[in-house]
mmCIF file of N, CA and C in Angstrom:
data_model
loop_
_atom_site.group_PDB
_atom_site.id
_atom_site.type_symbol
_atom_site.label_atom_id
_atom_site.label_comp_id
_atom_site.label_asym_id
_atom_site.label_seq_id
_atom_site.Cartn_x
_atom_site.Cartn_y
_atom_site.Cartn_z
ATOM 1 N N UNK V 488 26.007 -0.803 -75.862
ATOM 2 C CA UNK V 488 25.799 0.624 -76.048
ATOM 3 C C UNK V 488 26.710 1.374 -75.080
ATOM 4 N N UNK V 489 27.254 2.361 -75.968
ATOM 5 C CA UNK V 489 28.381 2.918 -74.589
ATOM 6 C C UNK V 489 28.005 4.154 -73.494
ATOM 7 N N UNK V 490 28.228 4.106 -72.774
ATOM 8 C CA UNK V 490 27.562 4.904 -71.437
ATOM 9 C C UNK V 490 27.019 5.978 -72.212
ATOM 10 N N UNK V 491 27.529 7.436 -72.857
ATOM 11 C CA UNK V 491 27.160 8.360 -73.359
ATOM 12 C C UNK V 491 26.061 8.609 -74.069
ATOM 13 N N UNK V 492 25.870 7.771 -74.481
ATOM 14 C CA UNK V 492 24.435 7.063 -75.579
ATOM 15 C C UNK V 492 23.536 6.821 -74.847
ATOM 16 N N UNK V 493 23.803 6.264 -73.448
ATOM 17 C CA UNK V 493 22.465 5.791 -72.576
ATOM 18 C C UNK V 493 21.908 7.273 -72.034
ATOM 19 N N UNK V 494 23.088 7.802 -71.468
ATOM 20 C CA UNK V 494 22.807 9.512 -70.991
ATOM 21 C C UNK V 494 21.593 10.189 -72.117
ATOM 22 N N UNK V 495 22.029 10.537 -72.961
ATOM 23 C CA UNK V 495 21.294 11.202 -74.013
ATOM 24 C C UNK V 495 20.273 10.299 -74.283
ATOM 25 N N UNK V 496 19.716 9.019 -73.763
ATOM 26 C CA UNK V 496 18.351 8.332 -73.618
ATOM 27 C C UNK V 496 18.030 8.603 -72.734
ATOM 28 N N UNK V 497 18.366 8.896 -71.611
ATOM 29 C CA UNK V 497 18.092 9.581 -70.227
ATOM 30 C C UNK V 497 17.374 10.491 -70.651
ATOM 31 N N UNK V 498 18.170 11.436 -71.611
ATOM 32 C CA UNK V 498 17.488 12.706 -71.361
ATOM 33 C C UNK V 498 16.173 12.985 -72.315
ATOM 34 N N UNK V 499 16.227 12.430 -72.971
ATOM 35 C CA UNK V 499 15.069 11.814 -73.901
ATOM 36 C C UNK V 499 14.102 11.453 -73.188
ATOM 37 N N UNK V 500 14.183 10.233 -72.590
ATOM 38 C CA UNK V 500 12.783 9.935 -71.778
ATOM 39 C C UNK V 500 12.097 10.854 -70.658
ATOM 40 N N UNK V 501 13.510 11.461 -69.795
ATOM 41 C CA UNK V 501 12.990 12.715 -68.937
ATOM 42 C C UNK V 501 12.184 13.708 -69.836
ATOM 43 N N UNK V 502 12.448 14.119 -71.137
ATOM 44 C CA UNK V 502 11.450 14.930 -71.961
ATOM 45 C C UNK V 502 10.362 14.488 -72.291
ATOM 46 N N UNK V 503 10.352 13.065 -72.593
ATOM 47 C CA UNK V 503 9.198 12.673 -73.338
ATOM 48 C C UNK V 503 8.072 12.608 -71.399
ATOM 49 N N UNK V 504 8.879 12.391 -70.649
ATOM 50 C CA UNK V 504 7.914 12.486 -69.104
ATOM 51 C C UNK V 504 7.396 14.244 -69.033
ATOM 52 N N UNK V 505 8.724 14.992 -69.335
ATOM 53 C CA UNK V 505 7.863 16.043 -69.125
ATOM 54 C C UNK V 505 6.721 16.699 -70.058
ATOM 55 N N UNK V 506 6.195 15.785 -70.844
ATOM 56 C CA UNK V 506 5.388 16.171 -72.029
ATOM 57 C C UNK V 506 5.696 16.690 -72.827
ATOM 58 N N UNK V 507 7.303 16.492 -73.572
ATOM 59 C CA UNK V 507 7.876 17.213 -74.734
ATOM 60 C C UNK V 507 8.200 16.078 -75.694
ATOM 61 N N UNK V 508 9.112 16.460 -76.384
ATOM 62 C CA UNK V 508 9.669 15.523 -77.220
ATOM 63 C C UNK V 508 10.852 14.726 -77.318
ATOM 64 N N UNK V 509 10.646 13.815 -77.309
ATOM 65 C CA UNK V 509 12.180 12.574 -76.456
ATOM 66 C C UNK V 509 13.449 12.208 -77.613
ATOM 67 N N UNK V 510 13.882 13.630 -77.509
ATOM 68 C CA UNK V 510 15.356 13.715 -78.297
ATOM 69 C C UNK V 510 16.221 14.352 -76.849
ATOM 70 N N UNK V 511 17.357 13.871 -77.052
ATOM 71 C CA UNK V 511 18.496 13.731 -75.708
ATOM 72 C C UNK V 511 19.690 13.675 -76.459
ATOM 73 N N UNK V 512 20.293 14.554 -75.748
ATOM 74 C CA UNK V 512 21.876 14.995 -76.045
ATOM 75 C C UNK V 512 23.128 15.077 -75.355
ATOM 76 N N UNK V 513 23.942 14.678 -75.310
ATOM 77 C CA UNK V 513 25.021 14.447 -74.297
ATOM 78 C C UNK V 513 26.433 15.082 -75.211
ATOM 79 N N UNK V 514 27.012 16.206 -74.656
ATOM 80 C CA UNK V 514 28.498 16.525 -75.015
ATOM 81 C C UNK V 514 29.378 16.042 -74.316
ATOM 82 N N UNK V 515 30.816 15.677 -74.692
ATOM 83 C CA UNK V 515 31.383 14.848 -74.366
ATOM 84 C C UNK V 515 33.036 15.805 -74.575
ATOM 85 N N UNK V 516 33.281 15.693 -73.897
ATOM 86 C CA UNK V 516 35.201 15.983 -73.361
ATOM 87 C C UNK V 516 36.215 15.234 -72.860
ATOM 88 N N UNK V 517 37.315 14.534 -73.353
ATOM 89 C CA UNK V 517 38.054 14.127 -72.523
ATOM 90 C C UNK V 517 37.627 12.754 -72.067
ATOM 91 N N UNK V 518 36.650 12.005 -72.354
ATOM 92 C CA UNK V 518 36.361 11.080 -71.747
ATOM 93 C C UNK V 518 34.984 11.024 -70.754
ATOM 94 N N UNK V 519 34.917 12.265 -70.576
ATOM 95 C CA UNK V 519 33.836 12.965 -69.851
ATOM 96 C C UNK V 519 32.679 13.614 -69.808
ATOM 97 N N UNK V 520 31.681 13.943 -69.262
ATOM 98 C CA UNK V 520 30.289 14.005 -69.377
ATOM 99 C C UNK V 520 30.476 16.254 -69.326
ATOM 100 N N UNK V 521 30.623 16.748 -70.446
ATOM 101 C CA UNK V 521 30.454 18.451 -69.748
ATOM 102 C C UNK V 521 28.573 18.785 -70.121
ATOM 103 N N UNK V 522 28.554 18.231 -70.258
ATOM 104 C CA UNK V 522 26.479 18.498 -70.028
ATOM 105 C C UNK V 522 25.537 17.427 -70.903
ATOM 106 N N UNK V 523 24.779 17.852 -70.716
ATOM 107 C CA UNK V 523 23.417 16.960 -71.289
ATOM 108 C C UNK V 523 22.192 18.048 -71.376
ATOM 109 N N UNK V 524 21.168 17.167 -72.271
ATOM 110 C CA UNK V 524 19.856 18.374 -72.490
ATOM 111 C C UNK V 524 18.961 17.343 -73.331
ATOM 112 N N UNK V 525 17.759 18.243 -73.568
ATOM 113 C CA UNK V 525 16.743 17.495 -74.123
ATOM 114 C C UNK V 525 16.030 18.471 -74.967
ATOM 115 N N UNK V 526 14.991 17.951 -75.257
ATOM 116 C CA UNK V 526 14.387 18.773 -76.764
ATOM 117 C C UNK V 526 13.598 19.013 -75.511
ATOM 118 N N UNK V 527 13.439 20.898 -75.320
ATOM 119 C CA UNK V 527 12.417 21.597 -74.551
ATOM 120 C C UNK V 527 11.659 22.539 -74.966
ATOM 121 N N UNK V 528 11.405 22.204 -76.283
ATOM 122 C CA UNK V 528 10.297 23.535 -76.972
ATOM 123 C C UNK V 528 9.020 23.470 -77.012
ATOM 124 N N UNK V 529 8.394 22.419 -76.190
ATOM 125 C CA UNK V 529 6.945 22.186 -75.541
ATOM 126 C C UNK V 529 7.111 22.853 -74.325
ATOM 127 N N UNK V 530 8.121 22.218 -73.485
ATOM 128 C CA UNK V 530 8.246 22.507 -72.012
ATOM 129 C C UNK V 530 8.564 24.000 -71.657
ATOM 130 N N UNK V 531 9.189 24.659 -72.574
ATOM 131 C CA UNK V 531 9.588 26.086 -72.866
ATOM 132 C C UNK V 531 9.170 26.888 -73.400
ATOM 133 N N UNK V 532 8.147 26.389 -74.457
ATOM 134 C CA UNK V 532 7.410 27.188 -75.510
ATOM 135 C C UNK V 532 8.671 28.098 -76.790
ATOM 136 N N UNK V 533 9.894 27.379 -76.393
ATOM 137 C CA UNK V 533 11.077 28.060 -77.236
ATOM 138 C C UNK V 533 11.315 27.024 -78.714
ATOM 139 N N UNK V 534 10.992 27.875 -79.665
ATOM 140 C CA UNK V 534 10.758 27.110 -81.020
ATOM 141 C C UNK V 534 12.641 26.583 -81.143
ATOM 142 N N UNK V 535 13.619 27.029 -80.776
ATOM 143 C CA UNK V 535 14.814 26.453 -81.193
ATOM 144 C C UNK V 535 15.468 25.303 -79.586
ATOM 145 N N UNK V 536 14.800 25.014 -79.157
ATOM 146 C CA UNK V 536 15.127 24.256 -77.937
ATOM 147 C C UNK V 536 15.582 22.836 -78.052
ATOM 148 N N UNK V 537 15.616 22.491 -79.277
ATOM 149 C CA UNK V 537 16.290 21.481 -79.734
ATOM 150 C C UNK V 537 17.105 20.686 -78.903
ATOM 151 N N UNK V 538 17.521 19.303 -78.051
ATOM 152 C CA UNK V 538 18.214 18.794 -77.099
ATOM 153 C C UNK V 538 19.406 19.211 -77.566
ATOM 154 N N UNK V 539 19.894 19.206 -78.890
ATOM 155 C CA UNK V 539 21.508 19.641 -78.906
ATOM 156 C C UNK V 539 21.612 21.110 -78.961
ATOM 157 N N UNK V 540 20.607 21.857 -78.528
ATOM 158 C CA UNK V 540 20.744 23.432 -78.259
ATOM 159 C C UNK V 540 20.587 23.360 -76.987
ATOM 160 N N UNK V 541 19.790 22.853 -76.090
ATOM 161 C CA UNK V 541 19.717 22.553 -74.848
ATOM 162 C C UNK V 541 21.228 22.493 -74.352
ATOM 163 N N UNK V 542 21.478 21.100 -74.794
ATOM 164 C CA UNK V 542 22.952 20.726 -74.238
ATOM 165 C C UNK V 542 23.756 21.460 -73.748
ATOM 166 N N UNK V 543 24.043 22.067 -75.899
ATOM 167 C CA UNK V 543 25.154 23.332 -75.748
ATOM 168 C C UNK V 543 24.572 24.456 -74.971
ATOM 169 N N UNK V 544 23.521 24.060 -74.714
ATOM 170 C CA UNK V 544 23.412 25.924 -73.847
ATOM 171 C C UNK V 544 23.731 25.362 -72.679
ATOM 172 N N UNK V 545 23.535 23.858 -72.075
ATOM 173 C CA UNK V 545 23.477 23.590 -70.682
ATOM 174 C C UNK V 545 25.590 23.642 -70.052
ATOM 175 N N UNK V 546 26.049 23.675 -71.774
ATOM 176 C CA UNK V 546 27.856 23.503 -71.756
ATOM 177 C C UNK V 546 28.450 25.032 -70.993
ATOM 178 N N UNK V 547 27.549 25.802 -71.328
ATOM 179 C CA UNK V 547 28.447 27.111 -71.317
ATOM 180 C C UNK V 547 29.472 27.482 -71.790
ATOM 181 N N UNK V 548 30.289 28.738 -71.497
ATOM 182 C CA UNK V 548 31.235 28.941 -72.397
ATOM 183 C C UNK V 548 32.392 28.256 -72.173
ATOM 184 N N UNK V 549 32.745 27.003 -72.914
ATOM 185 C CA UNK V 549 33.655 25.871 -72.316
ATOM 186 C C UNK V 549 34.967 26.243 -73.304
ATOM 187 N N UNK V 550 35.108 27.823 -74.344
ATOM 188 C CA UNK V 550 36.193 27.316 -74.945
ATOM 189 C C UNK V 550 36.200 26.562 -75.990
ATOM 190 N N UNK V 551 37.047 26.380 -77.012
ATOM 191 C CA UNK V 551 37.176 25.286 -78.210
ATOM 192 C C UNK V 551 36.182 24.266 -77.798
ATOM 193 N N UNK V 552 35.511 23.880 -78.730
ATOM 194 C CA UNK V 552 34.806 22.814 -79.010
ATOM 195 C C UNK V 552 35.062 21.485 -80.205
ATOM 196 N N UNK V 553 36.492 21.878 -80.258
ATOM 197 C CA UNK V 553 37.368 21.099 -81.428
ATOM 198 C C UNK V 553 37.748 19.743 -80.936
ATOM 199 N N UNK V 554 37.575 19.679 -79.522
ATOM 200 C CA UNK V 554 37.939 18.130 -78.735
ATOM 201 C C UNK V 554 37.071 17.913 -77.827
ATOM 202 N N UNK V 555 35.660 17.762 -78.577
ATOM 203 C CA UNK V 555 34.631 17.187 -78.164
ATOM 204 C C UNK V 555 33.303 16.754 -79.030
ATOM 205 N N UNK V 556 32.814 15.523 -78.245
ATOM 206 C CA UNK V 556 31.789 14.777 -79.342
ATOM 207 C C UNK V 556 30.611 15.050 -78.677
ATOM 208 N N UNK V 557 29.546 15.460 -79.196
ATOM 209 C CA UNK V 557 28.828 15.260 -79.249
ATOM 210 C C UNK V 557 27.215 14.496 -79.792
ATOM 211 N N UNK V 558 26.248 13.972 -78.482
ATOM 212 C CA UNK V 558 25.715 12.675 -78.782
ATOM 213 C C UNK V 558 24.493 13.093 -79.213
ATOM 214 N N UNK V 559 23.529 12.553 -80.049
ATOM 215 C CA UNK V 559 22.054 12.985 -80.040
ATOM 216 C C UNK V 559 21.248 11.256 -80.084
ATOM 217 N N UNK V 560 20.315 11.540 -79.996
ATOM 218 C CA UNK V 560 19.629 9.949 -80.165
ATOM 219 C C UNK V 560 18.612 10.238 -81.187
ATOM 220 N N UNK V 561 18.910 11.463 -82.032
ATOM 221 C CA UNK V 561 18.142 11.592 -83.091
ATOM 222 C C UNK V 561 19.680 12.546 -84.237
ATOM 223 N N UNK V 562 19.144 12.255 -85.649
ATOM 224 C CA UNK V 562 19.722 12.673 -86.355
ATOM 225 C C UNK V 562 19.621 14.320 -86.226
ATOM 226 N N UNK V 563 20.597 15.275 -86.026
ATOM 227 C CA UNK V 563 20.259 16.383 -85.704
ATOM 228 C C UNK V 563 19.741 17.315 -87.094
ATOM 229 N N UNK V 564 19.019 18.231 -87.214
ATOM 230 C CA UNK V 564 18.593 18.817 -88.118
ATOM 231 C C UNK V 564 19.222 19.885 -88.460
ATOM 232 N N UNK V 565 18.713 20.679 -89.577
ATOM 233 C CA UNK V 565 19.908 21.916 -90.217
ATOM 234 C C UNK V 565 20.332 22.810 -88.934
ATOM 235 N N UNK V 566 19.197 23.082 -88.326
ATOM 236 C CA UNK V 566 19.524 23.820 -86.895
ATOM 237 C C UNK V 566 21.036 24.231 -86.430
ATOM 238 N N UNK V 567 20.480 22.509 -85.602
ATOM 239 C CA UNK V 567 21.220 21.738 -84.658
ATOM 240 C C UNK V 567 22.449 21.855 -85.446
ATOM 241 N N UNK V 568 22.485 20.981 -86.398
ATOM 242 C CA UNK V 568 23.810 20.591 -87.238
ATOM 243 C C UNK V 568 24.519 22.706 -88.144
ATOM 244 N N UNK V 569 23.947 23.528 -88.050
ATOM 245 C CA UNK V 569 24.717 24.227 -88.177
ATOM 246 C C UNK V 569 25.384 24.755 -86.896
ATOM 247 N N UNK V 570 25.024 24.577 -86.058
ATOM 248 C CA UNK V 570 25.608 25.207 -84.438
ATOM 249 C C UNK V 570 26.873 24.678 -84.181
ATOM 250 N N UNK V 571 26.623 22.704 -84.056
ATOM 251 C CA UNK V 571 27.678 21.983 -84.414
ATOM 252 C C UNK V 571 28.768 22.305 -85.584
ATOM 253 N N UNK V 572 28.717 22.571 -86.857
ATOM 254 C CA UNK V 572 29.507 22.892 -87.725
ATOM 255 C C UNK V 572 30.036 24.267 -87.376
ATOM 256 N N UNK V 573 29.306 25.496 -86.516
ATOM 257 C CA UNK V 573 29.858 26.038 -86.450
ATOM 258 C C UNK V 573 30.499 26.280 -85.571
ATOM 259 N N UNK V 574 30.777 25.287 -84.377
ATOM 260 C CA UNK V 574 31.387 25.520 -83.262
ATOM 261 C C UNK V 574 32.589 24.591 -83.213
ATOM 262 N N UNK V 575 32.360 24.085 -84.239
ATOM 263 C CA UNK V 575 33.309 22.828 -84.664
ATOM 264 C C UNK V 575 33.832 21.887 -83.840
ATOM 265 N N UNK V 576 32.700 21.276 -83.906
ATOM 266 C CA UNK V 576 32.535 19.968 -83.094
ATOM 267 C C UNK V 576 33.173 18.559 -83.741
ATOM 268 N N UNK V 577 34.138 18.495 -83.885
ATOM 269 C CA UNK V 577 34.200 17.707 -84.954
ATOM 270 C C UNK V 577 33.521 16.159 -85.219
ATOM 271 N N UNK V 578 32.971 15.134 -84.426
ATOM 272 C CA UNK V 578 32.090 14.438 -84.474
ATOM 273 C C UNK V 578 30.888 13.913 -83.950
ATOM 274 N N UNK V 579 29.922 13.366 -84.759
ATOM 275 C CA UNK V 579 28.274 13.573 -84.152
ATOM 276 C C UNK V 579 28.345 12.245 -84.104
ATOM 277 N N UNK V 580 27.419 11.388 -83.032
ATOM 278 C CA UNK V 580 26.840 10.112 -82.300
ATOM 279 C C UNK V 580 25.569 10.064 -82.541
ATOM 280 N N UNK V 581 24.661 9.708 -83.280
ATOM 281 C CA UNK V 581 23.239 9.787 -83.095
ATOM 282 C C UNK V 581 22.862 7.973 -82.833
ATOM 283 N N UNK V 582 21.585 8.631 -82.014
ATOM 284 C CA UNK V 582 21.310 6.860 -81.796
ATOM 285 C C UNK V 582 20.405 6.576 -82.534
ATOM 286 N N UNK V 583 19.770 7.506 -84.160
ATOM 287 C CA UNK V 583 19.240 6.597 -85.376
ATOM 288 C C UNK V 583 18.823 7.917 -86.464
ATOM 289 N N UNK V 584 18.859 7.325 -87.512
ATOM 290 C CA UNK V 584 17.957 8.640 -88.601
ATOM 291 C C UNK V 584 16.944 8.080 -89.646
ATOM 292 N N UNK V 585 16.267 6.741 -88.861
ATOM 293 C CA UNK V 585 15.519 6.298 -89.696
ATOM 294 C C UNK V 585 14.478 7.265 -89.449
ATOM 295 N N UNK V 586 13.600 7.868 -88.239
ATOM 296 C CA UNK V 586 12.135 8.466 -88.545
ATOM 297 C C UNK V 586 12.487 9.656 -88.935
ATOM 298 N N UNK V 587 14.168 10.270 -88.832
ATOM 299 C CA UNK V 587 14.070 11.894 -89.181
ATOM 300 C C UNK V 587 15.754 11.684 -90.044
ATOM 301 N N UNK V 588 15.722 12.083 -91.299
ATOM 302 C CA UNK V 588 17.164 11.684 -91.912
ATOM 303 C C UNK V 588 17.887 12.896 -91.644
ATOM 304 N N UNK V 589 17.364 14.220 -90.888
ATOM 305 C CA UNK V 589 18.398 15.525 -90.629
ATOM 306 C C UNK V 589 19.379 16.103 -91.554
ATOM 307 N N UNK V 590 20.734 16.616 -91.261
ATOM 308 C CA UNK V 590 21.235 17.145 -91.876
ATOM 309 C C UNK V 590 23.194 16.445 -92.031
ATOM 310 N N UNK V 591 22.387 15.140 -91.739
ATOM 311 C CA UNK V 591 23.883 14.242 -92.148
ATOM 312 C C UNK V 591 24.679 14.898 -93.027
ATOM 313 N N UNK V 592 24.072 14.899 -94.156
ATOM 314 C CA UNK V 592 25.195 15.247 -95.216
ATOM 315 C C UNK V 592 25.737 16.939 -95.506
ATOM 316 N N UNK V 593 24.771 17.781 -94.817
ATOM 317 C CA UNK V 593 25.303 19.232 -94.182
ATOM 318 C C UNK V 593 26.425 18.696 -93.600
ATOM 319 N N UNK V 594 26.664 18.382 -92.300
ATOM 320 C CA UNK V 594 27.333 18.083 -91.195
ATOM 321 C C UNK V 594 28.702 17.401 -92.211
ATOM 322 N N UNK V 595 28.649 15.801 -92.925
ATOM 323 C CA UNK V 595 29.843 15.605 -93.492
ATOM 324 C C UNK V 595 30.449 16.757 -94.378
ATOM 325 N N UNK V 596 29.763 17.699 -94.917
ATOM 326 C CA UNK V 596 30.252 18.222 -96.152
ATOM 327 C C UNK V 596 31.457 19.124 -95.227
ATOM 328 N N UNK V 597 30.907 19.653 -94.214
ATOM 329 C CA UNK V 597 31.642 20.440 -93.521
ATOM 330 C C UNK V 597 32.613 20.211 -92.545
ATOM 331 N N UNK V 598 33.037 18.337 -92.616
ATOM 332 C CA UNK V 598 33.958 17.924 -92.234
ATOM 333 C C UNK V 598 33.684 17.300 -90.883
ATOM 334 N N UNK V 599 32.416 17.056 -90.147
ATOM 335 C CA UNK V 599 31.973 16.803 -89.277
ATOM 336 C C UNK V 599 32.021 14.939 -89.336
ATOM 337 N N UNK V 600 32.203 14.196 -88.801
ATOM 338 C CA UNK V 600 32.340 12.657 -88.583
ATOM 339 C C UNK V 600 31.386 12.424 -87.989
ATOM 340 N N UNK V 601 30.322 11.899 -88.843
ATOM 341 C CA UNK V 601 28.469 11.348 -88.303
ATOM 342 C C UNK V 601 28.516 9.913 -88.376
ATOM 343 N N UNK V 602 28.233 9.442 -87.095
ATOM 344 C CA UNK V 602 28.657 7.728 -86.788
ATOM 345 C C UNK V 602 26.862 7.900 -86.390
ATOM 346 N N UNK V 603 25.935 6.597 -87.125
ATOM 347 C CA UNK V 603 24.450 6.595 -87.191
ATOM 348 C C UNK V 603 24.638 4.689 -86.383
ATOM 349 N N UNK V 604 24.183 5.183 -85.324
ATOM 350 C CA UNK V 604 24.507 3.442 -84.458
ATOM 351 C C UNK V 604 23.105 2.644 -84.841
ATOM 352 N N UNK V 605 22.253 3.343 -85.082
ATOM 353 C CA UNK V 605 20.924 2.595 -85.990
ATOM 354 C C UNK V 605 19.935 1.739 -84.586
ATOM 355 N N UNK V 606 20.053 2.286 -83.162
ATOM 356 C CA UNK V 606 19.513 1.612 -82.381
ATOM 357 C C UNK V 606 18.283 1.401 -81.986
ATOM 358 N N UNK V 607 17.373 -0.026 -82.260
ATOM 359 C CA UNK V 607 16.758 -0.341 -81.860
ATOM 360 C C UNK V 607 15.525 0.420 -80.633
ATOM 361 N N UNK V 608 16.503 0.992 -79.774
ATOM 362 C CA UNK V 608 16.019 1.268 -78.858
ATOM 363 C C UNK V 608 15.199 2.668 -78.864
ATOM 364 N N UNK V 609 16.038 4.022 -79.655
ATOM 365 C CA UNK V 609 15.912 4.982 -80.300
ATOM 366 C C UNK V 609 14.925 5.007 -81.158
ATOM 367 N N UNK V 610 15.119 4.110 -82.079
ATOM 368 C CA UNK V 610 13.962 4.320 -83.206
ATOM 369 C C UNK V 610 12.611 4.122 -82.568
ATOM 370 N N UNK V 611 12.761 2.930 -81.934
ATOM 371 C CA UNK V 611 11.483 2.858 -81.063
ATOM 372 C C UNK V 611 10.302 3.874 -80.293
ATOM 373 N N UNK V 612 11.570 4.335 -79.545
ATOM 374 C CA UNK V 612 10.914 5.718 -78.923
ATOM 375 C C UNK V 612 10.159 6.358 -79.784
ATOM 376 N N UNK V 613 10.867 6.975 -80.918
ATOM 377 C CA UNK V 613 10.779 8.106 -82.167
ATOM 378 C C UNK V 613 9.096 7.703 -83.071
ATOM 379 N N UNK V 614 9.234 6.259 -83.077
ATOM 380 C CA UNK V 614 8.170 5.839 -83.680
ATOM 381 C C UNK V 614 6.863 5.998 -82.839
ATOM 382 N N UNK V 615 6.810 5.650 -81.942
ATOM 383 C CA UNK V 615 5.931 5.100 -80.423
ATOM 384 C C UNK V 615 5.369 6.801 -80.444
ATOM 385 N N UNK V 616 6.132 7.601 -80.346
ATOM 386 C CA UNK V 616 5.976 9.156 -80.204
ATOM 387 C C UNK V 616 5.272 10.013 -81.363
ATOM 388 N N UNK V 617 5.669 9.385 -82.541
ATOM 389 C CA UNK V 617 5.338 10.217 -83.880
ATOM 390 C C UNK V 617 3.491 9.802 -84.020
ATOM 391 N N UNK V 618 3.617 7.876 -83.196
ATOM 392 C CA UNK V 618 2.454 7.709 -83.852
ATOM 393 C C UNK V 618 1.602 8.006 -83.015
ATOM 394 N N UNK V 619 1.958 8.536 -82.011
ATOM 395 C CA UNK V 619 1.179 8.952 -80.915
ATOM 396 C C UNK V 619 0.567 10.230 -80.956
ATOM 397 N N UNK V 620 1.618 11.667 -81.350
ATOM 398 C CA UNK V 620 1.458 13.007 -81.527
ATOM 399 C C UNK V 620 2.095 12.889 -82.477
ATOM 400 N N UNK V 621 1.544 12.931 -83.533
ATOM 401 C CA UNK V 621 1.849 13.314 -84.548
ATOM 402 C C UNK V 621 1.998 14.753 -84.731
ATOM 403 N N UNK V 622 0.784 15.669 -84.680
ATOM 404 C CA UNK V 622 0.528 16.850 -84.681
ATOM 405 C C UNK V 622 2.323 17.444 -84.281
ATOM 406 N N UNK V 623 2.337 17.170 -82.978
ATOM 407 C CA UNK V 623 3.475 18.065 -82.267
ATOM 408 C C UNK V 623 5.052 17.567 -83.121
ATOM 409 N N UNK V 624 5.076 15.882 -83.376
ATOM 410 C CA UNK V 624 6.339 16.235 -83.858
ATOM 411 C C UNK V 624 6.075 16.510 -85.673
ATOM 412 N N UNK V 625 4.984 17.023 -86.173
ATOM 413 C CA UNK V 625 5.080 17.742 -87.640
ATOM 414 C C UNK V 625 5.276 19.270 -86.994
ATOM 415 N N UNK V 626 5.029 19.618 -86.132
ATOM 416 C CA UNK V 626 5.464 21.095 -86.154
ATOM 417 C C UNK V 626 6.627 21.337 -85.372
ATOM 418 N N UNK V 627 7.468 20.435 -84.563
ATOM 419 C CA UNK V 627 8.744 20.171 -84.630
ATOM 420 C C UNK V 627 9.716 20.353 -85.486
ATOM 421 N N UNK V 628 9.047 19.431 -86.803
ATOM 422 C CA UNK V 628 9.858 19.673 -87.687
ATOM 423 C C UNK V 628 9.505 20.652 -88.594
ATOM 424 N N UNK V 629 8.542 21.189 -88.558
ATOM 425 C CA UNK V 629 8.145 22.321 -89.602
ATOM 426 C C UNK V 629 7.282 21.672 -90.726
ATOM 427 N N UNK V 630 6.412 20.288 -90.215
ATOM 428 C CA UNK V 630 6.038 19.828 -91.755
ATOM 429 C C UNK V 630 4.788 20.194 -91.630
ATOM 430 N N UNK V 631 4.267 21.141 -90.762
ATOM 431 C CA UNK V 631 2.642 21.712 -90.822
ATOM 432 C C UNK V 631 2.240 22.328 -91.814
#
């Protein structure tokens, strides 16, 4: 698993500790780490806090976003994935989209490069969490 991927599990589990929901996001530049974030809309009470809104909010105004990847350890949703399309990010890292299939095919249509690493480790979490609170991640996703 390559370093960037572990980051955005980092930040995942730091959420799922702070009693939120353990999605983790890592943007990427150059080879390099320009922020990280986590899903904080328990911890915040902010319904769009999404880890890849986190992130990008944690990026600031960095300028083109045309030469940089960004990571999620969950498939990102229409949200997420329109922010990305519109900031033009040109490729997404997720570390799985088996418990949530998101907005993959938004994201390709609009030219975005979605690499799904299918990890073990990820899904795990996602599952362990859903079957735990359910409640919180159906109104996560809006399936209340």
């Amino acid at each position: 698993m390559d370093e960037f991927m572990k980051i955005a599990i980092e930040e995942a589990r730091i959420g799922l500790a702070e009693g939120g929901i353990p999605i983790g996001s890592v943007l990427v530049k150059d080879g390099r780490v320009v922020s990280r974030g986590h899903n904080k809309r328990v911890q915040e009470d902010n319904p769009i806090l999404h880890g890849e809104m986190d992130c990008l909010n944690n990026a600031g105004r960095i300028g083109s976003y045309r030469d940089t990847v960004i990571y999620s350890t969950l498939m990102p949703c229409f949200m997420c994935a329109g922010t990305i399309v519109q900031f033009k990010i040109p490729k997404v890292i997720v570390g799985e989209s088996k418990t949530f299939n998101g907005a993959r095919e938004f994201m390709e249509s609009h030219g975005v490069e979605v690499i799904d690493l299918a990890l073990p480790e990820c899904i795990k979490m996602m599952e362990d969490f859903i079957n735990e609170k359910p409640q919180l991640w159906n109104e996560d996703i809006m399936e209340l």
